[in-house]
């Protein structure tokens, strides 16, 4: 029999139970490995303070190791009636170890359990995205080495403006990603504090060693205030998604640039057809669908960010079931972010520059501002020089 951790001997209305569980039992398969890891460390702490014997702790850790292997092999699933990974883990231990398994929940709540599992996941995901961004920066460096000297017209108002080059263009994304890496580091440092041991937001009425569990789990410090620990749920997610939206914002802008510059009518960039898809009705079409999706996914991340900042904002302190809805958008946003960074790396790995088309597009009017400054160097006041050159192109083009 799979009991709920909050079981009190009454039966919940079936529709209410289905509604409150939602798809949490599915979503939690994404964090169960982190919850198992935290449970191992928690059991070691309980042994350290004398609430588990060495033998009891050893059996719990062995059982959790078995469960972890089952999860990794795809041989374990959380049942809908178990609600979440926390219940599934405890039920597994009780079924395996009997009375010993019932001790694992000592000095913790599902509230600090889920926070701990999520924080561990967040840290790992942020590090992975950091690594992917650095790889993309390396690819941009190679692109600059190969095509950086090629000049082409810069644009304002989607009209030709002044000359630039591909080193400056690709370097703009490289620099933007450097700032994004700083944001990632800041988000990581703030998230890197252990909530384990704060219970439901008011601590637990027994002395525990929170510094031990924080160190064992790889956190840099303990998040001491139990009320703030719960209040930070939503706040930390908002911070992370804001950071991810900065990354997607930068990739969105450059995806639009590549789509524009690779238009056959413009042709500064050549996008290999292997990176494109086609039309089901128009035989000639080769479409930059991956870039359009990179562009679109920015808005998906922003929508998830808005949800995380609005959902908890009017709640009083303490845990609320509302928080359940924060897990899925976070998991999805991390996957989206990793995918769009990977795709942009592939794009830049294969993107080519048409040197002839690019440089031949620097027509006379693109050099108008340079002509102004040639006169300025001769001592002509800027405004007079501007008007002298403007006469040639017509003031209506100012």
mmCIF file of C-alpha atoms in Angstrom:
data_model
loop_
_atom_site.group_PDB
_atom_site.id
_atom_site.type_symbol
_atom_site.label_atom_id
_atom_site.label_comp_id
_atom_site.label_asym_id
_atom_site.label_seq_id
_atom_site.Cartn_x
_atom_site.Cartn_y
_atom_site.Cartn_z
ATOM 1 C CA UNK A 1 0.000 0.000 0.000
ATOM 2 C CA UNK A 2 1.368 3.425 -0.957
ATOM 3 C CA UNK A 3 0.567 5.829 1.836
ATOM 4 C CA UNK A 4 0.722 9.598 1.609
ATOM 5 C CA UNK A 5 3.174 11.271 3.967
ATOM 6 C CA UNK A 6 0.332 13.341 5.380
ATOM 7 C CA UNK A 7 -2.019 10.334 5.784
ATOM 8 C CA UNK A 8 -4.534 10.882 8.601
ATOM 9 C CA UNK A 9 -7.070 8.132 8.038
ATOM 10 C CA UNK A 10 -9.601 9.829 5.772
ATOM 11 C CA UNK A 11 -10.214 9.572 2.060
ATOM 12 C CA UNK A 12 -9.871 12.660 -0.120
ATOM 13 C CA UNK A 13 -12.428 13.282 -2.838
ATOM 14 C CA UNK A 14 -11.051 11.661 -5.990
ATOM 15 C CA UNK A 15 -11.470 14.720 -8.194
ATOM 16 C CA UNK A 16 -9.878 16.953 -5.567
ATOM 17 C CA UNK A 17 -6.963 14.559 -5.208
ATOM 18 C CA UNK A 18 -6.443 14.380 -8.972
ATOM 19 C CA UNK A 19 -6.583 18.163 -9.235
ATOM 20 C CA UNK A 20 -4.141 18.850 -6.393
ATOM 21 C CA UNK A 21 -1.636 16.248 -7.562
ATOM 22 C CA UNK A 22 -1.778 17.489 -11.162
ATOM 23 C CA UNK A 23 1.211 16.208 -13.102
ATOM 24 C CA UNK A 24 3.569 16.611 -10.151
ATOM 25 C CA UNK A 25 4.274 12.878 -10.067
ATOM 26 C CA UNK A 26 5.559 13.182 -13.653
ATOM 27 C CA UNK A 27 7.467 16.443 -13.150
ATOM 28 C CA UNK A 28 9.155 15.095 -10.023
ATOM 29 C CA UNK A 29 10.930 12.413 -12.037
ATOM 30 C CA UNK A 30 13.164 15.293 -13.141
ATOM 31 C CA UNK A 31 14.250 16.026 -9.561
ATOM 32 C CA UNK A 32 14.041 12.636 -7.846
ATOM 33 C CA UNK A 33 17.772 11.976 -8.240
ATOM 34 C CA UNK A 34 18.545 15.194 -6.381
ATOM 35 C CA UNK A 35 16.050 14.299 -3.655
ATOM 36 C CA UNK A 36 17.698 10.892 -3.270
ATOM 37 C CA UNK A 37 21.116 12.523 -2.939
ATOM 38 C CA UNK A 38 19.781 14.906 -0.294
ATOM 39 C CA UNK A 39 18.117 11.995 1.524
ATOM 40 C CA UNK A 40 21.443 10.162 1.721
ATOM 41 C CA UNK A 41 23.121 13.191 3.270
ATOM 42 C CA UNK A 42 20.168 13.779 5.594
ATOM 43 C CA UNK A 43 20.451 10.183 6.860
ATOM 44 C CA UNK A 44 24.154 10.730 7.560
ATOM 45 C CA UNK A 45 23.281 13.810 9.581
ATOM 46 C CA UNK A 46 20.673 11.858 11.563
ATOM 47 C CA UNK A 47 23.333 9.268 12.344
ATOM 48 C CA UNK A 48 25.772 12.016 13.345
ATOM 49 C CA UNK A 49 23.347 13.464 15.910
ATOM 50 C CA UNK A 50 22.343 10.022 17.218
ATOM 51 C CA UNK A 51 18.857 9.659 15.736
ATOM 52 C CA UNK A 52 19.944 6.785 13.499
ATOM 53 C CA UNK A 53 22.331 3.993 14.397
ATOM 54 C CA UNK A 54 25.266 3.305 12.100
ATOM 55 C CA UNK A 55 23.556 0.104 10.951
ATOM 56 C CA UNK A 56 20.258 1.861 10.263
ATOM 57 C CA UNK A 57 21.970 4.575 8.294
ATOM 58 C CA UNK A 58 23.961 2.058 6.282
ATOM 59 C CA UNK A 59 20.787 0.203 5.295
ATOM 60 C CA UNK A 60 19.046 3.435 4.333
ATOM 61 C CA UNK A 61 21.967 4.557 2.198
ATOM 62 C CA UNK A 62 22.200 1.180 0.474
ATOM 63 C CA UNK A 63 18.481 1.244 -0.273
ATOM 64 C CA UNK A 64 18.696 4.792 -1.613
ATOM 65 C CA UNK A 65 21.617 3.755 -3.820
ATOM 66 C CA UNK A 66 19.474 0.910 -5.176
ATOM 67 C CA UNK A 67 16.623 3.328 -5.828
ATOM 68 C CA UNK A 68 18.950 5.748 -7.613
ATOM 69 C CA UNK A 69 20.111 2.976 -9.936
ATOM 70 C CA UNK A 70 16.505 2.009 -10.691
ATOM 71 C CA UNK A 71 15.707 5.634 -11.561
ATOM 72 C CA UNK A 72 18.741 5.936 -13.834
ATOM 73 C CA UNK A 73 17.840 2.697 -15.586
ATOM 74 C CA UNK A 74 14.281 3.885 -16.156
ATOM 75 C CA UNK A 75 12.885 1.125 -13.944
ATOM 76 C CA UNK A 76 11.192 3.319 -11.364
ATOM 77 C CA UNK A 77 8.217 5.628 -11.732
ATOM 78 C CA UNK A 78 6.367 7.738 -9.192
ATOM 79 C CA UNK A 79 2.756 6.609 -8.875
ATOM 80 C CA UNK A 80 -0.014 9.240 -9.136
ATOM 81 C CA UNK A 81 -1.309 8.253 -5.690
ATOM 82 C CA UNK A 82 2.137 8.973 -4.233
ATOM 83 C CA UNK A 83 1.845 12.587 -5.386
ATOM 84 C CA UNK A 84 5.557 13.422 -5.483
ATOM 85 C CA UNK A 85 9.122 12.111 -5.331
ATOM 86 C CA UNK A 86 9.364 12.662 -1.568
ATOM 87 C CA UNK A 87 6.518 10.228 -0.879
ATOM 88 C CA UNK A 88 7.840 7.766 -3.456
ATOM 89 C CA UNK A 89 11.278 7.719 -1.812
ATOM 90 C CA UNK A 90 9.895 7.172 1.681
ATOM 91 C CA UNK A 91 7.476 4.487 0.490
ATOM 92 C CA UNK A 92 10.372 2.689 -1.203
ATOM 93 C CA UNK A 93 12.401 2.782 2.019
ATOM 94 C CA UNK A 94 9.510 1.593 4.174
ATOM 95 C CA UNK A 95 8.748 -1.251 1.775
ATOM 96 C CA UNK A 96 12.420 -2.201 1.719
ATOM 97 C CA UNK A 97 13.390 -1.609 5.337
ATOM 98 C CA UNK A 98 10.191 -1.513 7.345
ATOM 99 C CA UNK A 99 10.399 0.517 10.560
ATOM 100 C CA UNK A 100 13.858 1.878 9.672
ATOM 101 C CA UNK A 101 12.478 3.476 6.525
ATOM 102 C CA UNK A 102 9.942 5.417 8.578
ATOM 103 C CA UNK A 103 12.770 7.351 10.232
ATOM 104 C CA UNK A 104 14.024 9.134 7.088
ATOM 105 C CA UNK A 105 11.565 12.022 7.410
ATOM 106 C CA UNK A 106 12.812 12.920 10.883
ATOM 107 C CA UNK A 107 13.751 16.626 11.118
ATOM 108 C CA UNK A 108 12.540 17.606 7.670
ATOM 109 C CA UNK A 109 9.412 18.518 5.713
ATOM 110 C CA UNK A 110 8.492 18.085 2.093
ATOM 111 C CA UNK A 111 8.863 21.885 1.989
ATOM 112 C CA UNK A 112 12.602 21.915 2.652
ATOM 113 C CA UNK A 113 13.007 18.617 0.792
ATOM 114 C CA UNK A 114 11.748 20.035 -2.478
ATOM 115 C CA UNK A 115 13.689 23.268 -2.025
ATOM 116 C CA UNK A 116 16.893 21.287 -1.496
ATOM 117 C CA UNK A 117 16.318 19.076 -4.542
ATOM 118 C CA UNK A 118 15.478 22.084 -6.702
ATOM 119 C CA UNK A 119 18.503 24.073 -5.514
ATOM 120 C CA UNK A 120 20.775 21.142 -6.356
ATOM 121 C CA UNK A 121 19.196 20.925 -9.809
ATOM 122 C CA UNK A 122 19.427 24.677 -10.357
ATOM 123 C CA UNK A 123 23.130 24.720 -9.511
ATOM 124 C CA UNK A 124 23.868 21.856 -11.887
ATOM 125 C CA UNK A 125 21.822 23.375 -14.702
ATOM 126 C CA UNK A 126 23.401 26.813 -14.282
ATOM 127 C CA UNK A 127 26.867 25.267 -14.501
ATOM 128 C CA UNK A 128 25.907 23.367 -17.651
ATOM 129 C CA UNK A 129 24.578 26.520 -19.291
ATOM 130 C CA UNK A 130 27.759 28.344 -18.301
ATOM 131 C CA UNK A 131 29.790 25.660 -20.069
ATOM 132 C CA UNK A 132 27.596 25.855 -23.182
ATOM 133 C CA UNK A 133 27.938 29.638 -23.336
ATOM 134 C CA UNK A 134 31.711 29.395 -23.166
ATOM 135 C CA UNK A 135 31.662 26.896 -26.036
ATOM 136 C CA UNK A 136 29.521 29.285 -28.061
ATOM 137 C CA UNK A 137 31.990 32.080 -27.319
ATOM 138 C CA UNK A 138 34.814 29.913 -28.676
ATOM 139 C CA UNK A 139 32.819 29.280 -31.851
ATOM 140 C CA UNK A 140 32.213 33.017 -32.217
ATOM 141 C CA UNK A 141 35.965 33.557 -31.862
ATOM 142 C CA UNK A 142 36.605 31.164 -34.746
ATOM 143 C CA UNK A 143 33.959 32.899 -36.855
ATOM 144 C CA UNK A 144 35.679 36.238 -36.184
ATOM 145 C CA UNK A 145 39.079 34.831 -37.131
ATOM 146 C CA UNK A 146 37.690 33.590 -40.422
ATOM 147 C CA UNK A 147 35.372 36.430 -41.447
ATOM 148 C CA UNK A 148 36.025 39.306 -39.071
ATOM 149 C CA UNK A 149 37.778 41.569 -41.597
ATOM 150 C CA UNK A 150 34.868 41.521 -44.039
ATOM 151 C CA UNK A 151 33.002 44.833 -44.067
ATOM 152 C CA UNK A 152 29.291 45.310 -44.659
ATOM 153 C CA UNK A 153 26.717 48.049 -44.075
ATOM 154 C CA UNK A 154 25.427 48.534 -40.562
ATOM 155 C CA UNK A 155 21.721 49.350 -40.305
ATOM 156 C CA UNK A 156 19.494 51.745 -38.376
ATOM 157 C CA UNK A 157 15.718 51.798 -38.880
ATOM 158 C CA UNK A 158 16.289 48.717 -41.092
ATOM 159 C CA UNK A 159 18.050 50.985 -43.606
ATOM 160 C CA UNK A 160 21.727 51.172 -44.503
ATOM 161 C CA UNK A 161 23.595 53.437 -42.093
ATOM 162 C CA UNK A 162 27.398 53.177 -41.737
ATOM 163 C CA UNK A 163 30.055 50.540 -42.472
ATOM 164 C CA UNK A 164 30.885 47.903 -39.911
ATOM 165 C CA UNK A 165 32.530 44.480 -40.083
ATOM 166 C CA UNK A 166 31.782 40.958 -38.981
ATOM 167 C CA UNK A 167 34.337 41.097 -36.171
ATOM 168 C CA UNK A 168 32.333 43.902 -34.600
ATOM 169 C CA UNK A 169 29.022 42.173 -35.276
ATOM 170 C CA UNK A 170 29.941 38.729 -33.927
ATOM 171 C CA UNK A 171 31.991 40.381 -31.181
ATOM 172 C CA UNK A 172 28.821 42.087 -29.959
ATOM 173 C CA UNK A 173 27.290 38.695 -29.193
ATOM 174 C CA UNK A 174 30.543 37.451 -27.664
ATOM 175 C CA UNK A 175 30.596 40.472 -25.337
ATOM 176 C CA UNK A 176 26.902 40.080 -24.509
ATOM 177 C CA UNK A 177 27.511 36.482 -23.493
ATOM 178 C CA UNK A 178 30.322 37.653 -21.222
ATOM 179 C CA UNK A 179 27.807 39.789 -19.346
ATOM 180 C CA UNK A 180 25.377 36.862 -19.317
ATOM 181 C CA UNK A 181 28.078 34.722 -17.713
ATOM 182 C CA UNK A 182 28.373 37.307 -14.946
ATOM 183 C CA UNK A 183 24.621 37.130 -14.408
ATOM 184 C CA UNK A 184 24.829 33.329 -14.273
ATOM 185 C CA UNK A 185 27.569 33.562 -11.655
ATOM 186 C CA UNK A 186 25.485 35.945 -9.554
ATOM 187 C CA UNK A 187 22.414 33.719 -9.789
ATOM 188 C CA UNK A 188 24.517 30.683 -8.852
ATOM 189 C CA UNK A 189 26.041 32.418 -5.826
ATOM 190 C CA UNK A 190 22.627 33.471 -4.511
ATOM 191 C CA UNK A 191 21.042 30.051 -5.057
ATOM 192 C CA UNK A 192 24.042 28.280 -3.517
ATOM 193 C CA UNK A 193 22.686 28.124 0.043
ATOM 194 C CA UNK A 194 21.220 25.098 1.751
ATOM 195 C CA UNK A 195 17.559 25.146 2.816
ATOM 196 C CA UNK A 196 17.664 21.637 4.298
ATOM 197 C CA UNK A 197 16.608 21.649 7.938
ATOM 198 C CA UNK A 198 14.229 24.605 7.779
ATOM 199 C CA UNK A 199 11.224 22.278 7.747
ATOM 200 C CA UNK A 200 7.982 23.906 6.713
ATOM 201 C CA UNK A 201 9.477 27.355 7.194
ATOM 202 C CA UNK A 202 9.837 27.497 10.970
ATOM 203 C CA UNK A 203 12.695 25.118 11.649
ATOM 204 C CA UNK A 204 12.363 21.787 13.462
ATOM 205 C CA UNK A 205 12.053 21.363 17.258
ATOM 206 C CA UNK A 206 15.233 19.344 17.587
ATOM 207 C CA UNK A 207 18.928 20.189 17.324
ATOM 208 C CA UNK A 208 20.310 19.230 13.927
ATOM 209 C CA UNK A 209 23.577 19.893 12.129
ATOM 210 C CA UNK A 210 22.649 22.047 9.141
ATOM 211 C CA UNK A 211 26.251 22.996 8.409
ATOM 212 C CA UNK A 212 27.088 19.319 7.989
ATOM 213 C CA UNK A 213 24.342 18.718 5.418
ATOM 214 C CA UNK A 214 25.162 21.950 3.577
ATOM 215 C CA UNK A 215 28.820 20.950 3.238
ATOM 216 C CA UNK A 216 28.024 17.349 2.255
ATOM 217 C CA UNK A 217 25.638 18.541 -0.460
ATOM 218 C CA UNK A 218 28.152 21.006 -1.871
ATOM 219 C CA UNK A 219 26.422 24.218 -0.805
ATOM 220 C CA UNK A 220 28.711 27.139 0.018
ATOM 221 C CA UNK A 221 26.616 28.135 3.035
ATOM 222 C CA UNK A 222 23.449 27.561 5.036
ATOM 223 C CA UNK A 223 20.316 29.621 4.471
ATOM 224 C CA UNK A 224 19.675 30.226 8.132
ATOM 225 C CA UNK A 225 16.380 32.080 8.309
ATOM 226 C CA UNK A 226 13.622 29.482 7.853
ATOM 227 C CA UNK A 227 10.949 32.027 6.913
ATOM 228 C CA UNK A 228 13.144 33.617 4.261
ATOM 229 C CA UNK A 229 13.910 30.142 2.958
ATOM 230 C CA UNK A 230 10.254 29.725 2.027
ATOM 231 C CA UNK A 231 9.936 33.368 0.926
ATOM 232 C CA UNK A 232 12.870 32.873 -1.445
ATOM 233 C CA UNK A 233 10.909 30.270 -3.360
ATOM 234 C CA UNK A 234 9.752 32.142 -6.421
ATOM 235 C CA UNK A 235 12.267 34.909 -5.781
ATOM 236 C CA UNK A 236 15.217 32.662 -6.682
ATOM 237 C CA UNK A 237 13.320 31.194 -9.628
ATOM 238 C CA UNK A 238 12.590 34.691 -10.887
ATOM 239 C CA UNK A 239 16.278 35.561 -10.629
ATOM 240 C CA UNK A 240 17.282 32.475 -12.586
ATOM 241 C CA UNK A 241 14.683 32.975 -15.298
ATOM 242 C CA UNK A 242 15.610 36.639 -15.605
ATOM 243 C CA UNK A 243 19.181 35.508 -16.231
ATOM 244 C CA UNK A 244 18.050 32.899 -18.767
ATOM 245 C CA UNK A 245 15.895 35.515 -20.473
ATOM 246 C CA UNK A 246 18.955 37.737 -20.867
ATOM 247 C CA UNK A 247 20.690 34.895 -22.697
ATOM 248 C CA UNK A 248 17.655 34.175 -24.860
ATOM 249 C CA UNK A 249 17.280 37.915 -25.522
ATOM 250 C CA UNK A 250 20.791 38.096 -26.969
ATOM 251 C CA UNK A 251 20.311 34.960 -29.051
ATOM 252 C CA UNK A 252 16.932 36.216 -30.219
ATOM 253 C CA UNK A 253 18.470 39.419 -31.587
ATOM 254 C CA UNK A 254 21.254 37.617 -33.429
ATOM 255 C CA UNK A 255 18.884 34.998 -34.808
ATOM 256 C CA UNK A 256 16.934 37.887 -36.346
ATOM 257 C CA UNK A 257 20.157 39.373 -37.749
ATOM 258 C CA UNK A 258 21.125 36.097 -39.398
ATOM 259 C CA UNK A 259 17.667 35.650 -40.893
ATOM 260 C CA UNK A 260 17.837 39.189 -42.278
ATOM 261 C CA UNK A 261 21.426 39.089 -43.555
ATOM 262 C CA UNK A 262 20.923 35.694 -45.199
ATOM 263 C CA UNK A 263 17.919 36.873 -47.215
ATOM 264 C CA UNK A 264 18.712 36.137 -50.894
ATOM 265 C CA UNK A 265 17.995 39.799 -51.639
ATOM 266 C CA UNK A 266 20.720 40.835 -49.184
ATOM 267 C CA UNK A 267 23.045 37.855 -48.998
ATOM 268 C CA UNK A 268 25.786 39.036 -46.632
ATOM 269 C CA UNK A 269 25.524 35.703 -44.841
ATOM 270 C CA UNK A 270 25.119 32.248 -46.328
ATOM 271 C CA UNK A 271 23.086 29.814 -44.257
ATOM 272 C CA UNK A 272 23.719 26.225 -45.404
ATOM 273 C CA UNK A 273 20.574 24.427 -46.507
ATOM 274 C CA UNK A 274 21.469 21.593 -44.133
ATOM 275 C CA UNK A 275 20.513 23.943 -41.314
ATOM 276 C CA UNK A 276 17.167 24.811 -42.872
ATOM 277 C CA UNK A 277 13.866 23.133 -43.599
ATOM 278 C CA UNK A 278 11.466 23.429 -46.528
ATOM 279 C CA UNK A 279 7.889 24.105 -47.547
ATOM 280 C CA UNK A 280 5.238 21.448 -48.128
ATOM 281 C CA UNK A 281 3.743 23.438 -51.008
ATOM 282 C CA UNK A 282 6.524 25.622 -52.466
ATOM 283 C CA UNK A 283 9.339 23.504 -53.907
ATOM 284 C CA UNK A 284 11.873 26.333 -53.971
ATOM 285 C CA UNK A 285 11.621 27.272 -50.286
ATOM 286 C CA UNK A 286 14.525 26.834 -47.872
ATOM 287 C CA UNK A 287 13.453 28.227 -44.519
ATOM 288 C CA UNK A 288 15.562 29.323 -41.498
ATOM 289 C CA UNK A 289 13.229 27.525 -39.079
ATOM 290 C CA UNK A 290 15.848 26.841 -36.345
ATOM 291 C CA UNK A 291 16.634 30.551 -36.117
ATOM 292 C CA UNK A 292 12.959 31.437 -36.019
ATOM 293 C CA UNK A 293 12.479 29.022 -33.135
ATOM 294 C CA UNK A 294 15.484 30.445 -31.272
ATOM 295 C CA UNK A 295 13.817 33.817 -31.672
ATOM 296 C CA UNK A 296 10.436 32.513 -30.505
ATOM 297 C CA UNK A 297 11.756 30.600 -27.507
ATOM 298 C CA UNK A 298 12.910 33.859 -25.946
ATOM 299 C CA UNK A 299 9.255 34.755 -25.491
ATOM 300 C CA UNK A 300 8.543 31.350 -23.953
ATOM 301 C CA UNK A 301 11.223 31.966 -21.332
ATOM 302 C CA UNK A 302 9.929 35.460 -20.627
ATOM 303 C CA UNK A 303 6.406 34.091 -20.133
ATOM 304 C CA UNK A 304 7.726 31.574 -17.604
ATOM 305 C CA UNK A 305 9.659 34.351 -15.876
ATOM 306 C CA UNK A 306 6.491 36.416 -15.547
ATOM 307 C CA UNK A 307 4.706 33.454 -14.021
ATOM 308 C CA UNK A 308 7.411 32.948 -11.401
ATOM 309 C CA UNK A 309 7.428 36.577 -10.324
ATOM 310 C CA UNK A 310 3.654 36.997 -10.189
ATOM 311 C CA UNK A 311 2.600 33.646 -8.713
ATOM 312 C CA UNK A 312 4.124 34.117 -5.213
ATOM 313 C CA UNK A 313 4.057 37.910 -5.045
ATOM 314 C CA UNK A 314 0.839 38.391 -3.025
ATOM 315 C CA UNK A 315 1.131 35.363 -0.750
ATOM 316 C CA UNK A 316 1.708 35.740 2.977
ATOM 317 C CA UNK A 317 4.835 34.116 4.391
ATOM 318 C CA UNK A 318 5.111 30.347 4.685
ATOM 319 C CA UNK A 319 4.524 27.519 2.227
ATOM 320 C CA UNK A 320 1.567 27.529 -0.164
ATOM 321 C CA UNK A 321 0.510 24.852 -2.641
ATOM 322 C CA UNK A 322 0.777 27.542 -5.337
ATOM 323 C CA UNK A 323 4.517 26.850 -5.346
ATOM 324 C CA UNK A 324 3.870 23.458 -6.922
ATOM 325 C CA UNK A 325 3.367 25.238 -10.243
ATOM 326 C CA UNK A 326 6.892 26.689 -10.216
ATOM 327 C CA UNK A 327 8.705 23.422 -10.867
ATOM 328 C CA UNK A 328 7.582 22.654 -14.412
ATOM 329 C CA UNK A 329 8.366 26.079 -15.958
ATOM 330 C CA UNK A 330 11.835 25.977 -14.396
ATOM 331 C CA UNK A 331 12.595 22.542 -15.805
ATOM 332 C CA UNK A 332 11.281 23.585 -19.219
ATOM 333 C CA UNK A 333 13.184 26.883 -19.211
ATOM 334 C CA UNK A 334 16.489 25.146 -18.510
ATOM 335 C CA UNK A 335 15.901 22.732 -21.397
ATOM 336 C CA UNK A 336 14.940 25.543 -23.751
ATOM 337 C CA UNK A 337 17.983 27.583 -22.769
ATOM 338 C CA UNK A 338 20.406 24.735 -23.309
ATOM 339 C CA UNK A 339 18.849 23.849 -26.648
ATOM 340 C CA UNK A 340 18.936 27.346 -28.104
ATOM 341 C CA UNK A 341 22.568 27.846 -27.073
ATOM 342 C CA UNK A 342 23.476 24.517 -28.705
ATOM 343 C CA UNK A 343 21.605 25.454 -31.883
ATOM 344 C CA UNK A 344 23.287 28.855 -32.122
ATOM 345 C CA UNK A 345 26.674 27.173 -31.776
ATOM 346 C CA UNK A 346 25.805 24.850 -34.664
ATOM 347 C CA UNK A 347 24.642 27.850 -36.715
ATOM 348 C CA UNK A 348 27.885 29.754 -36.176
ATOM 349 C CA UNK A 349 29.943 26.609 -36.786
ATOM 350 C CA UNK A 350 28.544 26.484 -40.333
ATOM 351 C CA UNK A 351 27.652 30.091 -41.113
ATOM 352 C CA UNK A 352 29.504 31.615 -44.082
ATOM 353 C CA UNK A 353 30.076 35.209 -45.153
ATOM 354 C CA UNK A 354 29.748 36.304 -48.788
ATOM 355 C CA UNK A 355 32.656 38.744 -48.959
ATOM 356 C CA UNK A 356 31.787 40.109 -52.392
ATOM 357 C CA UNK A 357 28.103 40.723 -51.614
ATOM 358 C CA UNK A 358 28.929 42.258 -48.247
ATOM 359 C CA UNK A 359 31.593 44.699 -49.395
ATOM 360 C CA UNK A 360 29.846 45.655 -52.637
ATOM 361 C CA UNK A 361 26.838 46.682 -50.532
ATOM 362 C CA UNK A 362 28.845 49.514 -48.998
ATOM 363 C CA UNK A 363 27.514 51.967 -51.531
ATOM 364 C CA UNK A 364 28.260 55.688 -51.654
ATOM 365 C CA UNK A 365 25.568 56.778 -49.209
ATOM 366 C CA UNK A 366 26.870 54.365 -46.552
ATOM 367 C CA UNK A 367 30.061 56.449 -46.498
ATOM 368 C CA UNK A 368 28.211 59.757 -46.081
ATOM 369 C CA UNK A 369 29.105 60.131 -42.400
ATOM 370 C CA UNK A 370 32.744 59.442 -43.216
ATOM 371 C CA UNK A 371 32.622 62.256 -45.774
ATOM 372 C CA UNK A 372 31.331 64.577 -43.054
ATOM 373 C CA UNK A 373 34.287 63.757 -40.834
ATOM 374 C CA UNK A 374 36.749 64.222 -43.679
ATOM 375 C CA UNK A 375 35.510 67.821 -43.824
ATOM 376 C CA UNK A 376 35.629 68.106 -40.015
ATOM 377 C CA UNK A 377 39.297 67.109 -40.103
ATOM 378 C CA UNK A 378 39.836 69.980 -42.530
ATOM 379 C CA UNK A 379 38.415 72.438 -39.981
ATOM 380 C CA UNK A 380 34.810 72.658 -41.170
ATOM 381 C CA UNK A 381 32.329 72.827 -38.223
ATOM 382 C CA UNK A 382 30.410 69.574 -37.885
ATOM 383 C CA UNK A 383 26.960 71.041 -38.578
ATOM 384 C CA UNK A 384 28.189 72.839 -41.690
ATOM 385 C CA UNK A 385 29.931 69.678 -42.877
ATOM 386 C CA UNK A 386 26.799 67.661 -42.206
ATOM 387 C CA UNK A 387 24.659 70.014 -44.266
ATOM 388 C CA UNK A 388 27.185 70.120 -47.104
ATOM 389 C CA UNK A 389 27.107 66.342 -47.428
ATOM 390 C CA UNK A 390 23.331 66.204 -46.891
ATOM 391 C CA UNK A 391 22.852 68.422 -49.951
ATOM 392 C CA UNK A 392 24.145 65.572 -52.074
ATOM 393 C CA UNK A 393 21.632 63.027 -50.752
ATOM 394 C CA UNK A 394 18.676 65.286 -50.080
ATOM 395 C CA UNK A 395 17.639 66.528 -46.642
ATOM 396 C CA UNK A 396 14.574 64.312 -46.714
ATOM 397 C CA UNK A 397 16.929 61.363 -46.050
ATOM 398 C CA UNK A 398 18.258 62.795 -42.767
#
